[in-house]
Coordinates of C-alpha atoms in Angstrom, one line a residue:
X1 CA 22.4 -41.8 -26.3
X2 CA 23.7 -39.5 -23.7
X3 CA 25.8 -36.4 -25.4
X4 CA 29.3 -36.4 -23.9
X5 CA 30.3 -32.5 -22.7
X6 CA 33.2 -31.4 -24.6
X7 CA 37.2 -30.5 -23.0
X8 CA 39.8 -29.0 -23.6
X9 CA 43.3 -30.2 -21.6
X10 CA 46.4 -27.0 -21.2
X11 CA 49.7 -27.2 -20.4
X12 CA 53.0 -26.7 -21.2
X13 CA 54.8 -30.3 -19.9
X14 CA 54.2 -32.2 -22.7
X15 CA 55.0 -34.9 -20.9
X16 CA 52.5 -34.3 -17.9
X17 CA 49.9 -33.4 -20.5
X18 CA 50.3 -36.8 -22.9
X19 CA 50.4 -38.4 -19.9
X20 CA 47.5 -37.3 -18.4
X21 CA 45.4 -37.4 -21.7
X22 CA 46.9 -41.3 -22.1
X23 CA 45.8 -42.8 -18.6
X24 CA 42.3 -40.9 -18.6
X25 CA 39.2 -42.7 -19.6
X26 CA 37.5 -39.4 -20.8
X27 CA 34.2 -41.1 -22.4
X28 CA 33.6 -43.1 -18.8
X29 CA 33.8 -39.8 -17.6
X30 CA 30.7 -38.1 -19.6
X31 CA 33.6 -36.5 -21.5
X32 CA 35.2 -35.8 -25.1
X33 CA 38.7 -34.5 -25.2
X34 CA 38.7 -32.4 -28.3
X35 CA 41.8 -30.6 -27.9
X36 CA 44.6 -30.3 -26.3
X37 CA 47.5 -27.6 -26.2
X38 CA 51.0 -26.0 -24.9
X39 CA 50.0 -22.9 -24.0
X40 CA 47.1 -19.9 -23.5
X41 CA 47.6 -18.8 -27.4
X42 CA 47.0 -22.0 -28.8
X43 CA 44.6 -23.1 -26.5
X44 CA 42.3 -20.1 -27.4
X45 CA 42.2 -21.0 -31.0
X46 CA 40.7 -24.0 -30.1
X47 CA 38.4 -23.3 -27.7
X48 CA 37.0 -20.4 -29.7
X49 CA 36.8 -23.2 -32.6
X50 CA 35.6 -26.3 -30.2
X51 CA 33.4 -24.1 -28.0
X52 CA 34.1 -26.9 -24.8
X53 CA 32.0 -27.1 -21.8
X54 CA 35.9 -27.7 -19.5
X55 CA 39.0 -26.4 -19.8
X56 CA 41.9 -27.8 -17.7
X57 CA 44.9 -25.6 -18.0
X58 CA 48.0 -25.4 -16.2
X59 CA 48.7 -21.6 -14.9
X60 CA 52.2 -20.8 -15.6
X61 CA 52.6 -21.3 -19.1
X62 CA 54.6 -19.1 -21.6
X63 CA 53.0 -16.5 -24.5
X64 CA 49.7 -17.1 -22.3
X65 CA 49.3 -18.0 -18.6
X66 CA 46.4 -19.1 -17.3
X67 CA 45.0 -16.5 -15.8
X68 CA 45.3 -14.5 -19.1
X69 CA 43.3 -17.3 -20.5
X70 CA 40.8 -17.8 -18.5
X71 CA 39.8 -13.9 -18.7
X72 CA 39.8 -14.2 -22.8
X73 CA 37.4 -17.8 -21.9
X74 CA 35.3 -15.7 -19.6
X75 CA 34.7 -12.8 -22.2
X76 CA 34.4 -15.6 -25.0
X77 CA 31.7 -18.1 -23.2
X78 CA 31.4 -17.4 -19.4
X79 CA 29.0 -20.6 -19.4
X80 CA 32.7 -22.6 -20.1
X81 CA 33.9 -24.0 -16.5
X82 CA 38.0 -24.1 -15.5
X83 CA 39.8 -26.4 -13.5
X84 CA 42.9 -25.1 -12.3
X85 CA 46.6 -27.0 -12.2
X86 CA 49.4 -25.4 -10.7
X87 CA 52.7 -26.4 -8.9
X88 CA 52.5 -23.6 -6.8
X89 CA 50.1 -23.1 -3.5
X90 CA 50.0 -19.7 -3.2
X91 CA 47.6 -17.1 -1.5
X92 CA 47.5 -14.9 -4.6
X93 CA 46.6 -17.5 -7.3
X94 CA 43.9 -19.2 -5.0
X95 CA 42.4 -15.3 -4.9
X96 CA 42.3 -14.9 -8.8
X97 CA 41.0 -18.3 -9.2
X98 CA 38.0 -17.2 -6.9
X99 CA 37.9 -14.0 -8.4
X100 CA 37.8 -15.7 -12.2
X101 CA 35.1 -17.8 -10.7
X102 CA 37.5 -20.7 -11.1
X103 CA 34.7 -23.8 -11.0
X104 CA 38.3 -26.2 -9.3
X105 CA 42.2 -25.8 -8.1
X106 CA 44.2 -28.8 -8.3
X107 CA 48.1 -29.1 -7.0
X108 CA 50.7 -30.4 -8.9
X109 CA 51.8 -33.4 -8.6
X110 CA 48.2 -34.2 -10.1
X111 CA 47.0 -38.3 -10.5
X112 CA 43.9 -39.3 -12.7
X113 CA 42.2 -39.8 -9.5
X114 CA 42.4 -36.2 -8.9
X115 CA 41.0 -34.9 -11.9
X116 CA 38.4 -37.7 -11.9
X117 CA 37.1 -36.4 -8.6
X118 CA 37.3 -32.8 -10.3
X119 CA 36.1 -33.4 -13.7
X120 CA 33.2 -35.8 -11.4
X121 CA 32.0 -32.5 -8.9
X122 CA 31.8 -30.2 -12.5
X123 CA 29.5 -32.7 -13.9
X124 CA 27.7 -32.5 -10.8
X125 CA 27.4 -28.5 -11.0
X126 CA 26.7 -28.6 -14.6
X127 CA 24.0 -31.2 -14.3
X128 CA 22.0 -29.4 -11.3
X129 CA 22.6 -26.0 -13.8
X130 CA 20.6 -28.0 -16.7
X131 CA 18.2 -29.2 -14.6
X132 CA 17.9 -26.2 -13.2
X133 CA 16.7 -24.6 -16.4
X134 CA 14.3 -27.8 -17.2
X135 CA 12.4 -27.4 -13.5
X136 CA 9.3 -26.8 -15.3
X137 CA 8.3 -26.0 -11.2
X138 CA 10.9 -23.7 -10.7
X139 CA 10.4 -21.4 -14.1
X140 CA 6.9 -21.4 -13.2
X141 CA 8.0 -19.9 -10.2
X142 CA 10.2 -17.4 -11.5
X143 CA 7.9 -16.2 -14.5
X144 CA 4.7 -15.9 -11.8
X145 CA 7.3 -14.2 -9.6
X146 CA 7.8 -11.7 -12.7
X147 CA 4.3 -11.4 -13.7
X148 CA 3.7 -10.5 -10.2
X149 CA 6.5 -7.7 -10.0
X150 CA 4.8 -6.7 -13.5
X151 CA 1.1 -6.8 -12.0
X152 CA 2.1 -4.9 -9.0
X153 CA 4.1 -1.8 -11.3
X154 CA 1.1 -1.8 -13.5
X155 CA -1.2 -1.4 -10.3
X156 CA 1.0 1.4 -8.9
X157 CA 1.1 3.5 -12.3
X158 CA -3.0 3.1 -11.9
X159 CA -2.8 4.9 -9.3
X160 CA -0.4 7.6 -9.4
X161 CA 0.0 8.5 -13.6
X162 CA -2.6 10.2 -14.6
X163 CA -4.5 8.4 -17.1
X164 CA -6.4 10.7 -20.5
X165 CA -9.7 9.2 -21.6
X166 CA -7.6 8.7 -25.1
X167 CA -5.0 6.2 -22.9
X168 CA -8.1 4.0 -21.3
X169 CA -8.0 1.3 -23.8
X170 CA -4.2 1.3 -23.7
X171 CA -4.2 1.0 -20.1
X172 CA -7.9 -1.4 -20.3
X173 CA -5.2 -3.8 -22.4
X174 CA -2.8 -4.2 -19.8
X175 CA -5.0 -5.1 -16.9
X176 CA -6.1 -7.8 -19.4
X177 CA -3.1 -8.9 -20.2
X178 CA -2.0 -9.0 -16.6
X179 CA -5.5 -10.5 -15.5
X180 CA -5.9 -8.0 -12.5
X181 CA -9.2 -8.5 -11.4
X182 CA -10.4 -5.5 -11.7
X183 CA -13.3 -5.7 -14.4
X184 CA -15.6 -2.7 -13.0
X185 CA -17.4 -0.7 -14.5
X186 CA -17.3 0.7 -10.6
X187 CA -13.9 1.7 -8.4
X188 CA -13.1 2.3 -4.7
X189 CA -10.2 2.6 -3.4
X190 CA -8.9 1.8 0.4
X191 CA -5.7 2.7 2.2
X192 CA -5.0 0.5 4.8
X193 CA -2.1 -0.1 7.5
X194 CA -2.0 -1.0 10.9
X195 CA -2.0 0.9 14.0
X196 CA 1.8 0.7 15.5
X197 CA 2.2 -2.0 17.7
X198 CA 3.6 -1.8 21.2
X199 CA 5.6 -4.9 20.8
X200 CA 6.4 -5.0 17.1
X201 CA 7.3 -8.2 15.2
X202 CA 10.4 -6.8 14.0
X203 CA 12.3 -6.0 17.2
X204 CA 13.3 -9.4 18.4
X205 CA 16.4 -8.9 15.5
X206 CA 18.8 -5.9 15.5
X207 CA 20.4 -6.6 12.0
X208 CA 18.7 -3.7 9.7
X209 CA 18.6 -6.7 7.2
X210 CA 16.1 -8.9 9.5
X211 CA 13.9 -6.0 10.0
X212 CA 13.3 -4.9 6.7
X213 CA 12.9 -8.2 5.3
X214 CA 10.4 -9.3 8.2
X215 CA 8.5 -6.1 7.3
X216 CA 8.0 -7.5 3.7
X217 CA 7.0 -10.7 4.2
X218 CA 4.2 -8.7 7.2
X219 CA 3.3 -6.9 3.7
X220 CA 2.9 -10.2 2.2
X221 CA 0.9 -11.5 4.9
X222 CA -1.1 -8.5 4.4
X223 CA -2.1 -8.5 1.0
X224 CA -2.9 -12.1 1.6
X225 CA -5.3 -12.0 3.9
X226 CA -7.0 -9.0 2.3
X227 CA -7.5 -10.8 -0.8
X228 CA -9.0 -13.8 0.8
X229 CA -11.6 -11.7 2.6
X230 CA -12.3 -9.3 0.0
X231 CA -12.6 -12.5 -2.9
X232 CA -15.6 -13.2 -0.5
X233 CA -17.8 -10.2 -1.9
X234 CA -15.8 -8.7 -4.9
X235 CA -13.0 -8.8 -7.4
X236 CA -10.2 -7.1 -5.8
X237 CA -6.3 -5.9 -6.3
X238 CA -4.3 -5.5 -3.4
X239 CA -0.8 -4.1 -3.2
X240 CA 2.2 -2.6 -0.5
X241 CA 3.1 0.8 -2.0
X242 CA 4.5 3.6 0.0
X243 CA 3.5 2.1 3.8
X244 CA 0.1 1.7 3.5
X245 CA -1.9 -1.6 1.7
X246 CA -3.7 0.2 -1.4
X247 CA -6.6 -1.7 -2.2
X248 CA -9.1 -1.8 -5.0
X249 CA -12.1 -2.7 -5.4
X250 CA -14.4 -3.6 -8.4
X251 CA -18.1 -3.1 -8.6
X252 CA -21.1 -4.2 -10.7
X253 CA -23.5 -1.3 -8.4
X254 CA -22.7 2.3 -7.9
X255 CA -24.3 2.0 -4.1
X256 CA -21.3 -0.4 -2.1
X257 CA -22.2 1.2 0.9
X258 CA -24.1 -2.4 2.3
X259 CA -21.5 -4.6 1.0
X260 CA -18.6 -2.0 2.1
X261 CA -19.3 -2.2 5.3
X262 CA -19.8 -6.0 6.0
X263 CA -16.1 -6.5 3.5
X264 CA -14.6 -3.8 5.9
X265 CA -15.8 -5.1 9.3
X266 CA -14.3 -8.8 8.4
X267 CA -10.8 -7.1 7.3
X268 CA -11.0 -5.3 10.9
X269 CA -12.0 -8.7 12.8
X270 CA -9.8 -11.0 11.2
X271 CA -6.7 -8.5 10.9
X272 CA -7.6 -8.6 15.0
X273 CA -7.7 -12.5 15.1
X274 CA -4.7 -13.1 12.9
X275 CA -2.1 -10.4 13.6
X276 CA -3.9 -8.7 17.3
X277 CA -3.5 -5.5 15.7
X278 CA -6.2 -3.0 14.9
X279 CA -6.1 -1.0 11.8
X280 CA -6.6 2.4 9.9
X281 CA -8.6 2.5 6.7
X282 CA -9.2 5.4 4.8
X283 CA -11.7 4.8 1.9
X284 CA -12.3 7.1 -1.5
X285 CA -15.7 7.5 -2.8
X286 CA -16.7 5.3 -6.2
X287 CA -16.3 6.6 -10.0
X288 CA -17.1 4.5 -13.2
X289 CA -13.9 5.8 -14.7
X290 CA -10.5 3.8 -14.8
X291 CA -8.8 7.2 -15.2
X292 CA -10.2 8.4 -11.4
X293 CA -7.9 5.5 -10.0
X294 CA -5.5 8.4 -9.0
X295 CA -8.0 10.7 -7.5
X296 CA -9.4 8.2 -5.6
X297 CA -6.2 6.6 -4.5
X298 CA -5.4 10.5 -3.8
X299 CA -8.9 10.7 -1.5
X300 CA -8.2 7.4 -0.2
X301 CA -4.9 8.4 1.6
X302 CA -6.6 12.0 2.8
X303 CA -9.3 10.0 4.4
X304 CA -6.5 7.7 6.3
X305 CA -4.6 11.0 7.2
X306 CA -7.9 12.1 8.8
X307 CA -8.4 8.6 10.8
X308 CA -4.6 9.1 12.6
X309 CA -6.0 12.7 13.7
X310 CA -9.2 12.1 14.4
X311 CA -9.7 10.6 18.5
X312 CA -11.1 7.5 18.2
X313 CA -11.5 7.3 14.3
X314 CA -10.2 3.8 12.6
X315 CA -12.3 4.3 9.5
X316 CA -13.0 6.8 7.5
X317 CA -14.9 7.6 4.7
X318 CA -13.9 10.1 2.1
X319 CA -17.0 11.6 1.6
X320 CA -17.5 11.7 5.6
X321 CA -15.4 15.7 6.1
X322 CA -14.9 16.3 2.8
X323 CA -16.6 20.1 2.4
X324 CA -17.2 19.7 -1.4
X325 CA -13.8 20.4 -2.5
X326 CA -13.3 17.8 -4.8
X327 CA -13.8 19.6 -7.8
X328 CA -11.7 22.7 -7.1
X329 CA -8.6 20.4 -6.4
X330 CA -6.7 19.3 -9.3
X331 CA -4.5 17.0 -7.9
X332 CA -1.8 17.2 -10.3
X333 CA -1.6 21.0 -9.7
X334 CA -1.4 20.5 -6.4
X335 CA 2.4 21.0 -5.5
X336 CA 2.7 19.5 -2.0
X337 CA -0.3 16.4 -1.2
X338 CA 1.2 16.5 2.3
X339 CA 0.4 20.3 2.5
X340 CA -3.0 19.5 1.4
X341 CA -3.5 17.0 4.4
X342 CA -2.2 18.9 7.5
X343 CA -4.7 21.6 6.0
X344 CA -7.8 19.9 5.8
X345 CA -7.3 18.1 8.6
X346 CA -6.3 20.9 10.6
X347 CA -4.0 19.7 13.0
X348 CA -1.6 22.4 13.6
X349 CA 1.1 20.7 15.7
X350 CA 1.9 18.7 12.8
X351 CA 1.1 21.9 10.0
X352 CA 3.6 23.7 12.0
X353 CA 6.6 20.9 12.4
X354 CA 6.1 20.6 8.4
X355 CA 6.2 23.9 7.9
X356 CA 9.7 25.3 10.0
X357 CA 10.9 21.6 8.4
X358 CA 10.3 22.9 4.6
X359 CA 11.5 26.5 5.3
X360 CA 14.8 25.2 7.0
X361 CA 15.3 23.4 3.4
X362 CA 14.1 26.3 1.6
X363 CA 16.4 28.3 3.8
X364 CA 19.8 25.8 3.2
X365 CA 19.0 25.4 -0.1
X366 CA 19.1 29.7 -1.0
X367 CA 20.0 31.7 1.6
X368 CA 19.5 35.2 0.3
X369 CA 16.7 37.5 1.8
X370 CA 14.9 37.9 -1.3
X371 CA 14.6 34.1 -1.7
X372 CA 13.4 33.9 1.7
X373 CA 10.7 36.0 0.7
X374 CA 9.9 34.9 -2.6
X375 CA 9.3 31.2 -1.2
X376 CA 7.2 32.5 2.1
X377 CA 5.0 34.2 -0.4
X378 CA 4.9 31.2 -2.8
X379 CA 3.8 29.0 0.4
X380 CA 1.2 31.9 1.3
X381 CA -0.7 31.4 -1.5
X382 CA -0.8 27.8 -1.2
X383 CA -1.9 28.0 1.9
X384 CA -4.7 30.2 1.3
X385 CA -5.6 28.7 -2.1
X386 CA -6.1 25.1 0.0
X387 CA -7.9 26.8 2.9
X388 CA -10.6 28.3 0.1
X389 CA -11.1 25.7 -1.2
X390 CA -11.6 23.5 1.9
X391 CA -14.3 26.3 3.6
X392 CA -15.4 27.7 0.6
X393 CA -14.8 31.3 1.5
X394 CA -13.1 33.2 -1.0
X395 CA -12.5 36.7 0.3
X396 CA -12.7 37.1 3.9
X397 CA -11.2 39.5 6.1
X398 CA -9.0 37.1 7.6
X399 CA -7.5 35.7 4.1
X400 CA -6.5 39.9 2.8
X401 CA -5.3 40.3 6.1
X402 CA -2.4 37.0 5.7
X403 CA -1.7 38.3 2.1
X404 CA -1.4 41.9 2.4
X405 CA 0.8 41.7 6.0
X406 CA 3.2 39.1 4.0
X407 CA 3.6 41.3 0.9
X408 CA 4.3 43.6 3.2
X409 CA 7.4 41.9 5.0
X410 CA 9.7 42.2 2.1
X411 CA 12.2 43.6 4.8
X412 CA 11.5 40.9 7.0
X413 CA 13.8 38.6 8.5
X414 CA 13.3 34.7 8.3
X415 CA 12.4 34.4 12.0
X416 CA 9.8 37.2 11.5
X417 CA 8.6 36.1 8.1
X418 CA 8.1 32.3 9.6
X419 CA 6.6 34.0 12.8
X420 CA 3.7 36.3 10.5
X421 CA 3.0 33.2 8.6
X422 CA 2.6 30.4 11.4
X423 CA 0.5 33.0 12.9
X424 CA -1.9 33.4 10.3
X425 CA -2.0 29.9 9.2
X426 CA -2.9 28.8 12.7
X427 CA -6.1 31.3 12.3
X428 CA -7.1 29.3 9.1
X429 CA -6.9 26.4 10.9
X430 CA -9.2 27.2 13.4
X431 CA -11.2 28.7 10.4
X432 CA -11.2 25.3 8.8
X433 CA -11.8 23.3 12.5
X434 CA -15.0 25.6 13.1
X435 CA -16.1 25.2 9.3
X436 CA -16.0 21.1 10.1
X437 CA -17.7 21.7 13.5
X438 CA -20.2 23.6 11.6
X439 CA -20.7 21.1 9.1
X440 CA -21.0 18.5 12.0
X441 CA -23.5 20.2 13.6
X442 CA -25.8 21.2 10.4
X443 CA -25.5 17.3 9.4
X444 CA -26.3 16.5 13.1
X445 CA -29.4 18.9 13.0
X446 CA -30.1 17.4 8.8
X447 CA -30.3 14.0 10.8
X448 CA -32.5 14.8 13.8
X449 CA -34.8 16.5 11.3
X450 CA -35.3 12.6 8.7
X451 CA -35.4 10.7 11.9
X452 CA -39.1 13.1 12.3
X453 CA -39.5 12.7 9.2
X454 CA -39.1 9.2 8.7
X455 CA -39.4 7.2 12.4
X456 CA -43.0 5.8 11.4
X457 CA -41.5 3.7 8.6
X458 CA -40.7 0.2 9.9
X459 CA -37.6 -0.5 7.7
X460 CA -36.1 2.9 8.8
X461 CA -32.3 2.2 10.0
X462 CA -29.0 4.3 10.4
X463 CA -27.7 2.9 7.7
X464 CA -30.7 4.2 5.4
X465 CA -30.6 7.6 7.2
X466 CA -26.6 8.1 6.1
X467 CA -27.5 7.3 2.6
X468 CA -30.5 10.3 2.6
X469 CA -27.3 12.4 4.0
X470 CA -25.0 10.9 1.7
X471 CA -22.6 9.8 4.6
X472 CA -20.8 6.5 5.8
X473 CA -22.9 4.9 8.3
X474 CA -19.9 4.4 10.6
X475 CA -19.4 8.1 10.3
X476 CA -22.9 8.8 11.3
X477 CA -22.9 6.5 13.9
X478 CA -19.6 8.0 15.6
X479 CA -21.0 11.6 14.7
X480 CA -24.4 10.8 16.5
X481 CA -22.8 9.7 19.5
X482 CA -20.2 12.4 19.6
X483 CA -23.0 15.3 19.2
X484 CA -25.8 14.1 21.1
X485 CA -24.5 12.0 23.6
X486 CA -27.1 9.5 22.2
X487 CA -26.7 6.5 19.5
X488 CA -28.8 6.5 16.2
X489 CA -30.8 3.6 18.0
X490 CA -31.5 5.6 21.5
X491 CA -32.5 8.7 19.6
X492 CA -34.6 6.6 17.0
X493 CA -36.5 4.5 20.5
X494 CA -36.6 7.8 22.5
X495 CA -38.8 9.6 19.5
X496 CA -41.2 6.5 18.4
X497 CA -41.8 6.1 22.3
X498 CA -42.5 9.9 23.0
X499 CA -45.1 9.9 19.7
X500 CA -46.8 6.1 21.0
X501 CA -47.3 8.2 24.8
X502 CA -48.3 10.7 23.1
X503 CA -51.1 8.9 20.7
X504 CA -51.9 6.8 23.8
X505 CA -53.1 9.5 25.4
X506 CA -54.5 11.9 23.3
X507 CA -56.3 9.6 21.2
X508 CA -58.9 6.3 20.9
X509 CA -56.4 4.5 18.6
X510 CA -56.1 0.8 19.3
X511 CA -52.6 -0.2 20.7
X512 CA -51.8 -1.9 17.4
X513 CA -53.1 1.4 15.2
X514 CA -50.3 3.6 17.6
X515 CA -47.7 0.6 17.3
X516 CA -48.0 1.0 13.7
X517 CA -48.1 4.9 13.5
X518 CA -44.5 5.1 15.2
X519 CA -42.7 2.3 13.4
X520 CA -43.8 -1.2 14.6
X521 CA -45.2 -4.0 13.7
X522 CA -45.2 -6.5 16.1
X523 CA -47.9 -5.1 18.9
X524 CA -46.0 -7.4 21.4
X525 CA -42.6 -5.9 21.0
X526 CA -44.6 -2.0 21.1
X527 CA -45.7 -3.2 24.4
X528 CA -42.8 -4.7 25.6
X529 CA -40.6 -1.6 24.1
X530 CA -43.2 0.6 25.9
X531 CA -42.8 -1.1 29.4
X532 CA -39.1 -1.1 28.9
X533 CA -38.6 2.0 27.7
X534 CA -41.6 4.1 30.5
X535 CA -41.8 1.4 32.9
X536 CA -45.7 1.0 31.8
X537 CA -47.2 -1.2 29.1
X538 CA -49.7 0.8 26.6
X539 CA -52.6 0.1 28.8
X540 CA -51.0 1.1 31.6
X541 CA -50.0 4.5 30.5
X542 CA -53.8 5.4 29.9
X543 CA -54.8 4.1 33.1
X544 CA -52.3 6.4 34.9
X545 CA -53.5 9.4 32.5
X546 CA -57.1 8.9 34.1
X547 CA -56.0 8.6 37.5
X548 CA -54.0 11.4 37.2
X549 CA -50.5 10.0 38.1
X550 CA -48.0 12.2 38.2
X551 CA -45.1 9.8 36.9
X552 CA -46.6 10.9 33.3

């Protein structure tokens, strides 16, 4: 048996109101009258004792008026719908009937008809509103849509509150709870975005509502596709958080170098295929502690910083320029992470635009000389404690010098303070620049010296020379080309074919015995490298020895 909704019928013409109540078929209608009354007073008493699903109540009416009433309904039940009757058509009731959220308006002279055809479009409303609540479809909706909101601030807190080994099972909890897929016992981290567009997909629409919203649902497509490629090789959480993608990723092995770098190149081709846009990726080294999330979300960002200054840099490892700092950093000690970045990697165009940005602040904020000074000496020592622990140098000429001329400029005006500082700071960073083109050129050296060591070895790759060195192999790669003007491949061909000449002619070795002494296997390819790579096939090359040609 269908429940019938409950009414309530107000108005002060008794004989409109028992007229109306008399010529209504209420229960055809879906409805019970269960009270009627002459005005706002009386008709509250009921309602607060009938609790009705309608009201219908005239609005001029004495002790009461309708309005009056339908603002003591609203703070009684606001789930209790109002219909509106009222002789007069004017501007200002129509207003607070919106504004009461008035559910319909009906002019007097009123006809069963007309509040048949009202009474009909509530049930309508309150209907879809129950149905509504039953959608079993649409609450699933809305509680995955809060799960996910949930999921996403857990993911963020991850990676930016620091986490105490006493919190892990606390925080282990939640990411059950939540199901993130992020088991472990092994964490990276990338930071991803993509390189700005010429013709962005947000510019066909002015309206600063259009933009933003397309930019969300480009985050969305995002984090999709991400999570399709990376479900291919591991579990994975993906999430938009301060303009970047942060990924992370969950691994059984400490070594994800192999897998790394085939998960990485499919996120670069198919974010190419999909969206024609390249991308930056900056990616943190690995730790078996949940509560490293932060520090390698903080070395995950550092490493994309360094792929927007590097030329021709897209990926970056963190590992790849970081000069051992890691453990003199303590991130949550460190007062300014965008500091931090300009420093290390020393781009001072940008260092100095950040710089005259935070000391115009400093400078609005507390305008007094000795607060000028007091904050330039505050920011020296930053500086300097960053640039020590990025080159390792703790007291060099160069670092007293900075210190003792700023301690020195307590008299100093801001332009001169700002001009003694940028000065100096620019000499770190060329310090710090030639520390990095040092380090380049040691691990260049470190790599020419395993590729003697280890070209006879068949299985001997660039990707198993950057794990002797402890490097990406896309690093290497673009470090090996930069440096020598040669690719891993070239330099690896150019020393196996300068040992097989070398064999070939200064020994009775078989062909096959010298193809295997300089890495290979297959005595057809070491001849057919050999001709490539000379011109002359093994064979050859001794025959010219004897005759004496000169092309050897």
């Amino acid at each position: 048996m269908t429940t019938r909704r409950k009414l309530v019928f107000v108005d002060d013409e008794t004989f409109v109101l028992q007229s109306i109540v008399n010529l209504m078929d209420w229960a055809s209608l879906g409805y019970e009258l269960v009270g009627t009354a002459s005005n706002g007073q009386e008709a509250l008493a009921i309602i607060e004792e009938t609790c009705p699903d309608v009201v219908i109540t005239d609005i001029c009416m004495p002790l009461m008026d309708g309005f009056e009433l339908s603002q003591a309904i609203y703070e009684f039940d606001p789930t209790i719908k109002i219909i509106f009757i009222s002789g007069h058509d004017k501007f200002d009731y129509a207003q607070n009937a919106i504004r009461l959220n008035i559910q319909e308006y009906l002019l007097k002279p009123i006809t069963p008809s007309d509040i048949q055809a009202a009474l009909a479009r509530v049930s309508q409303n309150l209907d879809a509103q129950r149905q509504r609540a039953l959608d079993m479809q649409e609450m699933t909706r809305e509680y995955m849509s809060t799960i996910e909101a949930s999921r996403r601030s857990l993911l963020i807190s991850l990676v930016t509150e620091p986490l105490t080994l006493e919190a892990t099972s606390h925080w282990q909890h939640r990411i059950n709870l939540y199901q993130l897929q992020i088991p472990g016992p092994f964490y990276t981290v990338i930071s991803l975005c993509p390189r700005q567009s010429s013709s962005p997909i947000h510019a066909v629409s002015s309206d600063m509502r259009d933009v933003l919203f397309a930019e969300e649902l480009s985050w969305v497509s995002y984090r999709k596709t991400v999570l399709e490629v990376c479900h291919k090789y591991l579990p994975v959480e993906a999430f938009p958080f301060a303009g970047k993608l942060i990924i992370i990723l969950s691994h059984d092995e400490p070594d994800l170098a192999a897998t790394l770098d085939l998960l990485l190149q499919d996120i670069q081709q198919t974010f190419l295929k999909n969206y024609r846009r390249t991308l930056y990726l900056g990616i943190s080294q690995s730790s078996s502690h949940l509560m490293d999330l932060k520090r390698l979300y903080h070395q995950a960002l550092q490493a994309y910083d360094y792929c927007q200054s590097a030329p021709n840099t897209a990926l970056c490892y963190y590992g790849d320029f970081s000069v051992e700092m890691e453990s003199n950093l303590d991130y949550d000690a460190t007062p300014d992470q965008r500091l931090l970045s300009l420093i290390k990697i020393a781009s001072y165009p940008e260092f100095e635009d950040y710089i005259v940005s935070l000391i115009n602040q400093s400078h609005r904020q507390s305008s007094t000389p000795s607060a000028d000074y007091l904050f330039f000496l505050e920011l020296t020592s930053r500086v300097i404690r960053i640039s020590q622990n990025l080159t390792g140098i703790q007291n060099s000429s160069l670092i007293e010098s900075f210190m003792s001329q700023m301690v020195a400029s307590n008299q100093a005006s801001v332009a001169d303070l700002m001009q003694t500082f940028l000065a100096h700071s620019k000499k770190l960073l060329l310090l710090i620049q030639s520390e990095r083109q040092t380090l380049k050129e040691s691990l260049t050296q470190q790599g020419l010296r395993l590729m003697q060591q280890h070209y006879q070895d068949p299985l001997f790759t660039g990707k198993r020379l950057a794990q002797l060195m402890h490097v990406s192999p896309n690093y290497l790669s673009s470090l090996f080309t930069r440096e020598t003007g040669q690719s891993f491949k070239e330099h690896l061909i150019q020393i196996r074919m300068n040992k097989a000449k070398e064999l070939l002619l200064t020994s009775s070795a078989k062909v096959q015995e010298v193809a295997l002494a300089v890495g290979y296997t297959d005595t057809h390819y070491f001849s057919y490298s050999t001709k490539r790579y000379f011109g002359l096939s093994p064979r050859q090359i001794r025959e010219a020895a004897q005759e004496g040609s000169p092309t050897l």
